[in-house]
Amino acid sequence: MSEFIRTNGLKKIYHVGDQRVEALKGVDLEIAQGDFVVFMGHSGSGKTTLVSTIGGLTRPTEGTVLIEGKNIWKLNDSQLSNFRNRKIGFMFQSFSLLPTLNVLNNVVMPAIFNSNSRKKDTDALKSKAISLLTDLDMKSKVNSFPSELSGGEQRRVAIARALINDPEIILADEPTGELDIRTEKEVIEICCQINNVYKKTLIVVSHSLTWLEKAKTTIVMKDGFIYKDLADPVQAIMNGVCK
Amino acid sequence: MKILKLSILELMRRPKKNMLIASSIVIAVALLTSLSIVSNSANLAIMEIIAKTGHTLTVRPAASSSGANAGGKGQEYKLTTSEVVLGSYIPEAAVPEIMKNYDEAIKAGWEKKGGLVSNPGVPGVVLEPATWAPRLFEKAEVNGQEVIVTGIELRKEYFVRFWWNLTSGQWPADTDIKDVNTNISTQYKLDSHGNVVIDKTSYGVDSSGRIIAEEEKKKDKVAPVKPILKGWDDAYLGGAYAKARGLKLGDRLAINKTEFTVRGILEETNSADDYMVFIPLSTAQSLFRKEGLISLVSVRAMCPNCPVGDAMVELNKNVTGITAVSQLDVAGVQFDFFNMLYKFLLAVVVSTIAVGIFSIFNIVTGSLYARIREIGMLKAIGASRSQLFRIFIYEHFILGLAAGIIGYLLGLGMAYILNTLLDIGAVIRISTDFLPRALILGVVCSLVAIIYPAYKLSKLKITETFRTQWES
């Protein structure tokens, strides 16, 4: 697999009141195209900060994020928004669907922020959304509103929305948080399909060990550092041996 | 789906909050609309009077008073000194001097302005002299009720008050009126001391001061020096007076025991004229023993933009015993009053708007921060700062527009209430001219309140937004 995402000396320092919190302490990371990466670690280890820095959501204090060789933090707001819109599909811990829009409109919503989208694309976009929802077994709910859906169904709609612009990277922050075991397994299966069938680079942040069975790469984080290629990442997290 | 549709749907999602925001704007717009309509209606009413009457000058005795109610008991119409003068007089013989001064002042004023001076000697230029009409006001008993009776020279009055129309009856033939005026106008002159000298022998007046008709002359065997003038006992009634008293054409009126016949009823003009009884000036002078005297002279300028103000100044300076008042000055005083009232109320409205915007700002800030996680999600899926800003701006543009329309409609109703409460008494004229202003105000109020919080939110870091609970 070729190098697709690269971070160099990535640092992020937060100031909370008088306190200085170093969330990332110089992360050097390479992720290949088509990889399925799971970031694990205790709360406050820097997982979400690292992933949101890669996704163009959090500006690093120091270091670079190169995607296909381009430093995304050199882009202006408009270019960065366009980058997020076209290159990355986000899945959040909470379902984050707009309650005023039905399922179909929630899925096609990223397209309204796509500066290159044209009117004639609308029909094609809707067909694509229906096709994605069909793949996710949500065809019958196309016209339903979020309040009429279960937690698992809402998560599937969020997945369809993440895929609508055909991004190359899917960033999922705790995508199975708040879900029961059965629904969690369903969502993980779907994510595997996204990686295998749709050939997307999948980056997941989770506390759930279930992901480890499916992930191609597991990265453990502790105190703002990353630990790759550990023989037993679970044991490493449990025992806190990542030193 | 477009950003605009997203904004509309978001707007509809929180009807109660948005109605609360809109209510402040509605009140502000309604207040300003009603105030503008009332002020405009009042000013238009004044303008119309000026447009209708032309630029008129009223010449009245220097020490004159009024305060009477026209139309008699039960008909309230407060008279102003430019409408009626009681108990003070100008000698009729002073009119030529007044008009001479007037004409000279107008010509001088035109020359000063560098304008054209009407010159009968130049071909194609027609001299349009000012026209004037004298009036004599007296309280008299008309059919047993005290009413202000006005003596007029019909022909002259008709020229000055060219808007007069009869709802019934007809004007006397020109020749009749001319005869009356010609004959009467020869009866007065000033003596060497400047007093009015009246040749009573030219009137058909009996020993008790009554004017005598031809039949009565024979009966009373009092021979007048001159033949009795045709139409001496004609009476013309103001429309409101005739309506209130149920008088119609051909009815007989007893004014101080002298019989008159109703020859015409005037259309209502929303002036004191509506409440008056008009009889020929010569008749009035004889009837009230005011021979050679008049109460005021109305001078109608016959040129557009005549320097009547200059004439007024000259008359007041050069002719003793009179006060000249320009209609425009009277209107100006009213304009000033309405403008002062308008400015005061405008200050109240502006304060209301400022308080309104502040409260909207607070509600909007709270409302937007409740959507902070949703905003973060929109940014994450690719909404740029400007696109987010547009969502908020569209929402509040629509909200302001809707509030502007509702406020305008409410303002129309409030205009009637304000007109009554402030006792302005203008005829309210509903005009769509204020609609754009209402819409602009509504939108501006709404946008002013949203711009800062929207700007702050659109600049918010996405990760900060995820620390807040999602609003469902």
XYZ file of C-alpha atoms in Angstrom:
715
model
C 0.000 0.000 0.000
C 1.320 3.446 -0.913
C 1.822 6.307 1.568
C -1.281 8.430 1.586
C -1.353 10.365 4.858
C 1.753 11.577 6.628
C 2.244 13.657 9.745
C 5.564 15.208 10.720
C 6.334 16.341 14.263
C 2.682 17.036 14.961
C 2.161 18.952 18.184
C -0.980 20.376 19.689
C -1.033 22.479 22.821
C -4.317 23.570 24.433
C -4.571 26.327 26.985
C -7.336 25.715 29.470
C -7.356 28.705 31.779
C -3.802 28.933 33.159
C -3.154 25.306 32.360
C -1.143 24.214 29.346
C -2.180 20.831 27.999
C 0.055 19.091 25.474
C -2.361 16.826 23.592
C 0.125 15.772 20.879
C 3.831 15.692 21.533
C 5.382 15.395 18.085
C 3.559 12.649 16.212
C 5.182 11.197 13.102
C 2.751 8.918 11.332
C 2.226 7.330 7.924
C -1.056 5.841 6.768
C -1.295 4.015 3.479
C -4.184 4.377 1.061
C -6.874 1.749 1.727
C -5.658 1.087 5.270
C -8.066 0.416 8.125
C -6.523 2.120 11.156
C -7.893 1.976 14.663
C -6.575 4.404 17.302
C -6.940 3.119 20.818
C -5.944 4.469 24.187
C -7.212 5.947 27.413
C -9.290 9.096 27.521
C -7.084 12.150 27.138
C -4.356 10.218 25.324
C -4.734 12.469 22.247
C -6.636 10.152 19.844
C -9.422 12.552 18.916
C -6.999 15.476 18.641
C -4.767 13.524 16.244
C -7.645 12.364 14.059
C -9.282 15.829 13.956
C -5.910 17.357 13.024
C -5.613 14.879 10.141
C -9.227 15.651 9.154
C -8.664 19.405 8.953
C -10.787 20.123 12.002
C -8.113 21.096 14.544
C -5.136 23.229 13.559
C -1.883 21.813 14.973
C 0.404 24.016 17.041
C 3.399 22.631 15.221
C 4.154 20.118 12.460
C 2.515 19.249 9.161
C -0.253 17.025 7.890
C 0.341 15.896 4.319
C -2.413 14.203 2.388
C -1.362 13.035 -1.060
C 1.724 15.170 -0.469
C -0.231 18.379 0.165
C -0.013 20.182 3.518
C -3.675 20.698 4.352
C -2.941 23.322 7.018
C -1.540 25.635 4.363
C -5.023 25.856 2.817
C -7.314 28.818 3.516
C -10.745 28.362 5.136
C -12.569 27.958 1.846
C -10.013 25.488 0.439
C -9.928 23.549 3.679
C -13.735 23.357 3.788
C -13.714 22.114 0.212
C -11.042 19.586 1.137
C -13.159 18.280 4.046
C -16.201 18.207 1.823
C -14.644 16.199 -0.985
C -11.812 14.182 0.551
C -13.141 13.222 3.981
C -16.291 11.606 5.272
C -16.918 12.139 8.967
C -18.763 9.890 11.380
C -19.302 11.310 14.852
C -19.963 9.793 18.231
C -23.389 11.400 18.379
C -25.637 10.847 15.401
C -25.519 14.484 14.277
C -28.375 14.381 11.823
C -30.403 17.532 11.236
C -33.869 16.881 12.687
C -35.594 19.154 10.124
C -34.383 17.100 7.173
C -35.583 13.663 6.171
C -33.146 10.778 5.711
C -32.557 11.457 2.015
C -31.854 15.175 2.549
C -29.568 14.445 5.494
C -27.534 12.137 3.253
C -27.261 14.594 0.353
C -26.571 17.580 2.658
C -22.748 17.659 2.123
C -23.440 18.301 -1.552
C -25.010 21.705 -0.832
C -21.663 22.875 0.512
C -19.776 21.540 -2.484
C -18.806 24.597 -4.498
C -18.467 22.477 -7.648
C -21.894 20.862 -7.431
C -24.254 21.828 -10.218
C -28.027 21.690 -10.476
C -27.975 18.797 -12.929
C -26.044 16.760 -10.341
C -28.991 16.824 -7.938
C -30.843 13.876 -9.470
C -27.677 11.806 -9.752
C -26.871 12.665 -6.161
C -30.291 11.557 -4.953
C -29.958 8.287 -6.888
C -26.587 7.743 -5.291
C -27.994 8.478 -1.825
C -30.804 5.981 -2.374
C -28.309 3.403 -3.601
C -26.150 3.919 -0.483
C -29.189 3.731 1.774
C -30.247 0.536 -0.012
C -26.793 -0.980 0.622
C -27.205 -0.021 4.279
C -30.689 -1.584 4.372
C -32.337 1.816 4.872
C -34.280 2.160 1.612
C -37.639 1.982 3.339
C -36.685 4.890 5.600
C -35.701 7.359 2.882
C -38.504 9.774 3.729
C -38.394 9.280 7.503
C -37.127 11.944 9.863
C -34.302 11.309 12.370
C -36.716 11.309 15.314
C -38.488 8.302 13.736
C -35.279 6.218 13.562
C -33.534 3.956 16.068
C -29.947 4.639 17.160
C -28.541 2.050 14.748
C -30.575 3.437 11.874
C -29.411 6.966 12.597
C -25.807 5.725 12.570
C -26.349 4.134 9.157
C -27.736 7.378 7.804
C -24.616 9.135 9.126
C -22.479 6.535 7.333
C -24.355 7.087 4.068
C -23.840 10.842 4.478
C -20.091 10.275 5.031
C -19.935 8.362 1.752
C -22.110 10.607 -0.446
C -19.284 12.731 -1.869
C -17.209 9.586 -2.472
C -14.363 10.705 -0.159
C -11.104 8.831 -0.035
C -10.831 8.955 3.741
C -13.451 8.112 6.358
C -12.769 9.474 9.829
C -14.890 7.931 12.552
C -14.693 9.218 16.119
C -16.248 6.664 18.461
C -18.731 5.529 15.801
C -20.104 2.788 18.017
C -20.228 4.752 21.247
C -23.650 4.669 22.917
C -24.713 1.621 20.836
C -25.733 -1.821 22.087
C -23.501 -4.815 21.241
C -25.643 -6.045 18.357
C -25.817 -2.646 16.694
C -22.102 -2.093 17.357
C -21.315 -5.282 15.434
C -23.548 -4.184 12.566
C -21.780 -0.815 12.347
C -18.342 -2.461 12.467
C -19.385 -4.803 9.644
C -20.501 -1.849 7.574
C -17.189 -0.093 8.218
C -15.352 -3.211 7.078
C -17.370 -3.122 3.876
C -16.524 0.550 3.416
C -12.860 -0.427 3.590
C -13.097 -3.623 1.557
C -15.837 -2.904 -0.967
C -15.657 0.894 -1.380
C -11.849 0.872 -0.912
C -11.861 3.813 1.460
C -9.065 4.583 3.890
C -10.759 4.120 7.245
C -9.474 5.808 10.419
C -11.389 4.946 13.570
C -11.022 6.225 17.110
C -12.589 3.891 19.643
C -12.362 2.444 23.114
C -14.085 -0.730 21.970
C -11.793 -3.744 21.601
C -14.161 -5.274 19.026
C -12.555 -3.072 16.363
C -9.159 -4.700 16.877
C -10.322 -7.929 15.229
C -11.145 -6.096 12.013
C -8.479 -3.375 11.860
C -5.498 -3.738 9.515
C -3.401 -1.378 11.647
C -3.789 -0.665 15.338
C -2.154 2.394 16.861
C -2.103 2.836 20.598
C -1.885 6.360 22.012
C -0.710 7.474 25.401
C 0.068 10.992 26.626
C 0.267 12.453 23.152
C 2.581 9.797 21.667
C 1.746 6.970 19.277
C 2.825 3.337 19.531
C 2.622 1.207 16.370
C 3.218 -2.436 15.603
C 2.807 -3.635 19.168
C 2.575 -7.399 19.504
C -0.332 -7.181 21.893
C -1.938 -3.740 21.823
C -4.716 -4.767 24.220
C -2.236 -5.864 26.817
C -0.261 -2.701 26.188
C -3.294 -0.524 26.866
C -4.376 -2.548 29.875
C -0.926 -2.654 31.446
C 0.131 0.805 30.385
C 3.386 -0.523 28.978
C 3.610 1.939 26.129
C 6.700 3.693 27.421
C -31.375 21.227 -1.727
C -29.915 24.690 -1.335
C -28.560 26.688 1.589
C -31.697 28.853 1.453
C -33.947 25.820 1.903
C -31.797 24.668 4.799
C -32.219 28.118 6.383
C -35.999 28.045 5.931
C -36.247 24.584 7.484
C -34.057 25.650 10.385
C -36.221 28.726 10.854
C -39.357 26.595 11.025
C -37.733 24.286 13.531
C -37.956 26.792 16.375
C -41.252 28.628 15.912
C -41.595 29.882 19.488
C -38.077 31.293 19.744
C -38.353 32.906 16.334
C -41.733 34.401 17.153
C -40.179 35.912 20.271
C -37.370 37.413 18.193
C -39.808 38.630 15.553
C -42.169 40.220 18.089
C -39.599 42.878 19.068
C -39.061 43.730 15.406
C -42.801 43.751 14.718
C -43.373 46.289 17.507
C -40.540 48.531 16.297
C -41.726 48.411 12.680
C -45.370 48.941 13.656
C -44.474 51.986 15.760
C -42.397 53.554 13.042
C -44.946 52.787 10.330
C -47.855 54.223 12.295
C -45.840 57.288 13.202
C -44.783 57.831 9.595
C -48.326 57.371 8.295
C -49.849 59.792 10.804
C -47.133 62.379 10.254
C -47.337 62.011 6.496
C -51.141 62.224 6.512
C -51.035 65.391 8.599
C -48.401 66.981 6.358
C -50.247 65.913 3.218
C -53.414 67.511 4.530
C -51.542 70.806 4.959
C -49.908 70.460 1.556
C -53.257 69.825 -0.065
C -54.727 72.913 1.498
C -51.806 74.928 0.175
C -52.040 73.278 -3.228
C -55.746 73.954 -3.319
C -55.712 77.501 -2.064
C -52.570 78.500 -3.869
C -50.202 80.790 -2.134
C -52.657 82.942 -0.314
C -52.191 85.943 1.867
C -54.745 86.932 4.461
C -54.885 90.595 5.424
C -56.735 91.243 8.645
C -56.927 94.092 11.174
C -53.815 94.441 13.290
C -55.637 93.854 16.576
C -57.952 90.995 15.766
C -59.224 88.093 17.757
C -61.410 85.095 17.159
C -61.981 81.919 19.127
C -65.536 81.481 18.039
C -67.166 78.305 16.924
C -68.665 78.389 13.490
C -71.948 76.807 12.626
C -73.814 77.601 15.822
C -74.775 75.403 18.761
C -74.062 71.717 18.342
C -71.592 72.245 15.521
C -68.078 72.522 16.796
C -65.548 74.023 14.446
C -62.808 76.012 16.092
C -61.958 79.011 13.988
C -58.477 80.397 13.610
C -57.565 84.042 13.038
C -56.702 83.271 9.439
C -60.237 81.984 8.927
C -62.368 84.508 10.757
C -62.031 87.846 12.476
C -64.712 89.226 14.755
C -65.024 92.744 16.142
C -62.134 94.296 14.200
C -62.357 95.871 10.771
C -60.411 97.281 7.864
C -61.841 100.155 5.846
C -62.801 98.841 2.448
C -61.182 101.922 0.978
C -57.813 100.695 2.238
C -57.906 97.740 -0.152
C -56.435 99.615 -3.142
C -53.504 100.687 -1.006
C -53.068 97.138 0.224
C -53.147 95.764 -3.320
C -50.762 98.443 -4.595
C -48.242 97.520 -1.929
C -48.787 93.871 -2.656
C -48.232 94.225 -6.400
C -45.112 96.314 -5.935
C -43.679 93.849 -3.426
C -44.376 90.902 -5.726
C -42.682 92.644 -8.664
C -39.704 93.634 -6.510
C -39.506 90.107 -5.179
C -39.487 88.686 -8.689
C -36.812 91.090 -9.770
C -34.730 90.188 -6.728
C -35.057 86.525 -7.653
C -34.110 87.351 -11.223
C -37.449 86.000 -12.381
C -39.741 87.284 -15.081
C -41.931 90.188 -14.227
C -45.305 90.100 -15.922
C -45.476 92.975 -18.282
C -48.571 93.737 -20.329
C -46.472 95.718 -22.759
C -44.480 92.721 -23.908
C -46.252 90.590 -26.527
C -46.970 87.060 -25.347
C -46.641 87.940 -21.681
C -49.959 88.178 -19.957
C -50.204 90.135 -16.780
C -51.851 87.977 -14.196
C -52.856 90.286 -11.411
C -53.413 89.038 -7.922
C -57.048 88.577 -7.190
C -58.552 89.475 -3.895
C -61.793 89.031 -2.025
C -63.066 90.883 1.020
C -65.064 89.278 3.801
C -67.138 90.659 6.644
C -67.861 88.364 9.572
C -70.606 88.982 12.082
C -72.412 86.860 14.581
C -76.092 86.942 13.733
C -79.291 85.199 14.619
C -80.149 82.833 11.811
C -83.481 81.092 12.199
C -83.232 81.669 15.947
C -79.658 80.404 16.377
C -76.441 82.360 16.631
C -74.275 81.721 13.594
C -71.384 83.495 11.919
C -72.697 85.169 8.803
C -70.131 86.141 6.211
C -70.561 88.905 3.744
C -68.762 88.218 0.473
C -68.466 89.593 -3.011
C -69.456 86.496 -4.898
C -67.510 87.164 -8.070
C -64.271 87.968 -6.274
C -64.757 85.194 -3.770
C -65.246 82.724 -6.585
C -61.906 83.737 -8.136
C -60.016 83.469 -4.870
C -61.692 80.225 -3.788
C -61.712 78.605 -7.194
C -62.250 75.188 -5.605
C -65.728 76.166 -4.481
C -68.489 74.089 -6.026
C -72.170 74.039 -5.501
C -73.881 70.790 -4.648
C -77.194 72.437 -5.479
C -78.300 75.788 -6.839
C -76.363 78.082 -9.123
C -74.187 81.112 -9.043
C -75.796 84.385 -10.068
C -75.043 85.476 -13.604
C -71.762 87.372 -13.977
C -73.544 90.557 -14.884
C -75.684 90.455 -11.751
C -72.663 90.048 -9.533
C -70.733 92.625 -11.457
C -73.577 95.095 -11.060
C -73.670 94.491 -7.359
C -69.940 94.980 -6.956
C -69.760 97.956 -9.275
C -72.523 99.735 -7.519
C -71.339 98.934 -4.071
C -67.713 99.734 -4.686
C -68.547 103.271 -5.650
C -70.127 104.037 -2.311
C -67.018 104.291 -0.158
C -64.219 106.748 0.148
C -61.758 107.974 2.708
C -62.054 111.495 4.063
C -59.114 113.819 4.649
C -58.557 112.263 8.114
C -58.428 108.757 6.697
C -61.875 107.801 8.031
C -64.285 105.802 5.929
C -67.066 107.935 4.585
C -70.257 106.125 3.625
C -72.982 107.483 1.462
C -75.985 105.908 3.174
C -78.389 107.440 0.741
C -77.402 104.922 -1.872
C -78.914 102.051 0.092
C -82.439 100.787 0.317
C -82.431 100.752 4.086
C -85.424 101.578 6.232
C -85.381 103.559 9.459
C -84.689 100.450 11.566
C -81.695 99.466 9.436
C -83.419 96.666 7.517
C -82.714 96.289 3.855
C -85.860 96.804 1.947
C -87.036 94.752 -0.987
C -88.871 96.386 -3.828
C -92.306 95.234 -2.597
C -91.505 96.474 0.896
C -90.350 99.802 -0.475
C -93.756 100.386 -1.827
C -95.437 99.103 1.336
C -93.237 101.130 3.701
C -93.226 104.002 1.313
C -89.547 104.447 1.771
C -87.968 105.314 -1.512
C -84.344 104.240 -1.903
C -81.984 106.540 -3.697
C -80.880 103.767 -6.038
C -82.842 100.810 -7.325
C -82.634 97.715 -5.136
C -79.839 95.500 -6.358
C -80.688 92.164 -7.832
C -79.739 89.238 -5.653
C -79.283 91.271 -2.465
C -81.164 88.607 -0.446
C -79.372 85.569 -1.883
C -77.831 83.255 0.692
C -75.292 80.518 0.100
C -74.734 77.888 2.768
C -71.735 75.885 3.783
C -72.337 72.166 3.125
C -72.010 71.056 6.758
C -74.265 73.840 7.991
C -77.001 73.060 5.460
C -76.819 69.363 6.290
C -76.979 69.964 10.051
C -79.935 72.356 9.770
C -81.722 70.370 7.051
C -81.792 73.385 4.744
C -82.249 73.062 1.015
C -82.454 75.185 -2.072
C -85.235 77.769 -2.012
C -85.658 77.655 1.769
C -86.064 80.937 3.516
C -83.634 82.111 6.175
C -84.251 84.857 8.685
C -80.992 86.645 9.435
C -81.549 89.263 12.112
C -85.195 89.305 11.020
C -84.382 89.933 7.347
C -85.537 87.220 5.004
C -83.068 85.542 2.659
C -83.487 82.766 0.119
C -81.089 79.830 -0.122
C -79.683 80.066 -3.678
C -76.894 77.558 -3.362
C -75.290 74.989 -1.103
C -71.513 74.642 -1.209
C -69.625 71.402 -1.396
C -67.777 70.637 1.823
C -64.120 71.677 1.745
C -63.007 70.716 5.269
C -62.664 74.353 6.184
C -64.571 76.909 8.238
C -66.574 77.712 5.072
C -68.523 74.496 5.600
C -70.159 75.965 8.693
C -70.922 79.457 7.464
C -73.815 81.356 5.914
C -72.789 83.643 3.022
C -74.682 86.689 1.907
C -73.656 89.551 -0.410
C -71.124 91.882 1.204
C -73.196 94.992 0.590
C -76.192 93.356 2.215
C -74.106 92.248 5.189
C -72.611 95.713 5.609
C -76.058 97.276 5.684
C -77.595 94.578 7.800
C -74.885 94.775 10.459
C -74.383 98.533 10.165
C -70.804 98.058 9.034
C -70.932 100.092 5.900
C -67.536 100.534 4.269
C -65.922 98.000 6.543
C -64.587 94.528 6.013
C -63.087 91.943 8.363
C -60.354 90.605 6.140
C -59.085 90.381 2.608
C -57.894 87.148 1.037
C -55.296 87.693 -1.680
C -54.606 84.850 -4.063
C -51.299 85.060 -5.867
C -51.801 84.375 -9.552
C -48.258 83.385 -10.376
C -46.573 80.148 -9.441
C -43.919 80.590 -6.761
C -44.895 84.195 -6.243
C -42.724 85.822 -3.575
C -45.732 86.170 -1.294
C -43.489 86.087 1.747
C -41.859 89.317 0.518
C -45.269 90.861 -0.044
C -46.301 89.930 3.466
C -43.238 91.633 4.928
C -43.784 94.775 2.846
C -47.469 94.999 3.712
C -46.810 94.654 7.423
C -44.145 97.335 7.149
C -45.931 99.840 4.922
C -49.646 99.609 5.701
C -50.664 100.541 9.205
C -53.545 98.932 11.010
C -53.345 95.596 9.213
C -51.594 92.257 9.678
C -50.760 90.182 6.661
C -50.363 86.465 7.194
C -49.079 84.139 4.507
C -50.896 80.832 4.198
C -47.514 79.180 3.838
C -46.435 80.625 7.160
C -49.539 79.244 8.815
C -48.785 75.909 7.203
C -45.168 76.277 8.254
C -46.182 76.597 11.888
C -48.272 73.439 11.532
C -45.405 71.701 9.722
C -43.057 72.690 12.524
C -45.462 71.347 15.105
C -45.867 68.010 13.317
C -42.151 67.769 12.697
C -41.410 68.412 16.346
C -43.969 65.783 17.365
C -42.575 63.398 14.767
C -39.006 63.882 15.999
C -40.024 63.336 19.599
C -41.922 60.160 18.795
C -39.136 59.048 16.476
C -36.715 59.307 19.398
C -39.075 57.108 21.420
C -39.270 54.617 18.543
C -35.496 54.598 18.016
C -35.012 53.898 21.729
C -37.537 51.069 21.454
C -35.672 49.700 18.458
C -32.334 49.889 20.299
C -33.782 48.030 23.291
C -35.459 45.603 20.873
C -32.208 44.893 19.032
C -30.433 44.285 22.333
C -33.076 41.795 23.450
C -33.050 40.147 20.003
C -29.259 39.957 20.242
C -29.544 38.122 23.574
C -32.195 35.699 22.353
C -30.341 35.085 19.089
C -27.026 34.502 20.866
C -28.666 31.957 23.171
C -30.481 30.356 20.263
C -27.338 30.066 18.120
C -25.197 28.690 20.922
C -27.827 26.005 21.422
C -27.034 24.960 17.838
C -23.295 24.930 18.352
C -22.860 21.176 17.820
C -24.959 21.278 14.678
C -22.744 24.097 13.436
C -19.679 21.964 14.131
C -21.170 19.086 12.157
C -21.935 21.412 9.235
C -18.350 22.658 9.277
C -17.025 19.113 9.422
C -19.005 18.029 6.368
C -17.605 20.942 4.407
C -19.486 24.154 5.211
C -17.096 27.072 4.952
C -17.287 30.115 7.243
C -19.036 32.119 4.574
C -21.553 29.346 3.884
C -22.355 29.054 7.597
C -22.638 32.815 7.816
C -25.026 32.717 4.874
C -27.254 30.177 6.630
C -27.680 32.527 9.607
C -28.068 35.597 7.425
C -30.759 33.941 5.277
C -32.628 32.803 8.361
C -32.661 36.267 9.845
C -33.296 37.992 6.544
C -36.477 35.944 6.156
C -37.380 36.502 9.798
C -36.844 40.260 9.464
C -38.823 40.350 6.223
C -41.777 38.518 7.771
C -41.602 40.727 10.879
C -41.471 43.790 8.606
C -44.649 42.756 6.775
C -46.525 41.962 9.995
C -45.211 45.153 11.610
C -46.342 47.189 8.592
C -49.865 45.738 8.734
C -50.019 46.313 12.485
C -48.695 49.840 11.959
C -51.578 50.627 9.607
C -54.029 49.814 12.378
C -51.966 51.653 14.962
C -51.933 54.781 12.795
C -55.666 55.232 13.405
C -55.191 54.769 17.150
C -52.226 57.183 17.267
C -54.177 59.744 15.243
C -57.006 59.597 17.774
C -54.793 59.453 20.867
C -52.678 62.437 19.838
C -55.760 64.316 18.634
C -54.101 65.104 15.304
C -57.317 64.715 13.392
C -55.683 64.027 10.034
C -57.386 61.874 7.448
C -55.253 58.727 7.557
C -53.976 57.849 4.111
C -52.890 54.276 3.714
C -49.951 54.132 1.403
C -47.683 51.316 0.314
C -44.843 53.869 0.201
C -43.958 52.893 3.761
C -43.845 49.167 3.018
C -40.249 49.145 1.663
C -39.145 51.191 4.671
C -40.879 48.734 7.037
C -39.256 45.780 5.295
C -35.821 47.393 5.373
C -36.203 48.221 9.069
C -37.337 44.669 9.856
C -34.442 43.127 7.958
C -31.854 45.569 9.326
C -32.993 45.024 12.954
C -32.865 41.276 12.469
C -29.475 41.324 10.748
C -27.874 43.782 13.176
C -28.807 41.426 16.015
C -27.441 38.341 14.227
C -24.233 39.568 12.617
C -21.942 39.479 15.652
C -23.038 36.100 17.090
C -23.104 34.614 13.582
C -19.592 35.896 12.907
C -18.323 34.512 16.218
C -19.968 31.146 15.640
C -18.754 30.792 12.077
C -15.210 31.349 13.377
C -15.589 28.819 16.178
C -13.128 25.923 16.118
C -14.912 22.733 15.194
C -13.529 20.686 18.053
C -14.922 23.213 20.533
C -18.381 22.637 19.150
C -18.282 18.910 19.881
C -17.937 19.546 23.596
C -21.498 20.836 23.644
C -24.634 18.727 23.719
C -26.515 18.238 20.475
C -29.778 20.112 20.345
C -32.623 17.832 19.311
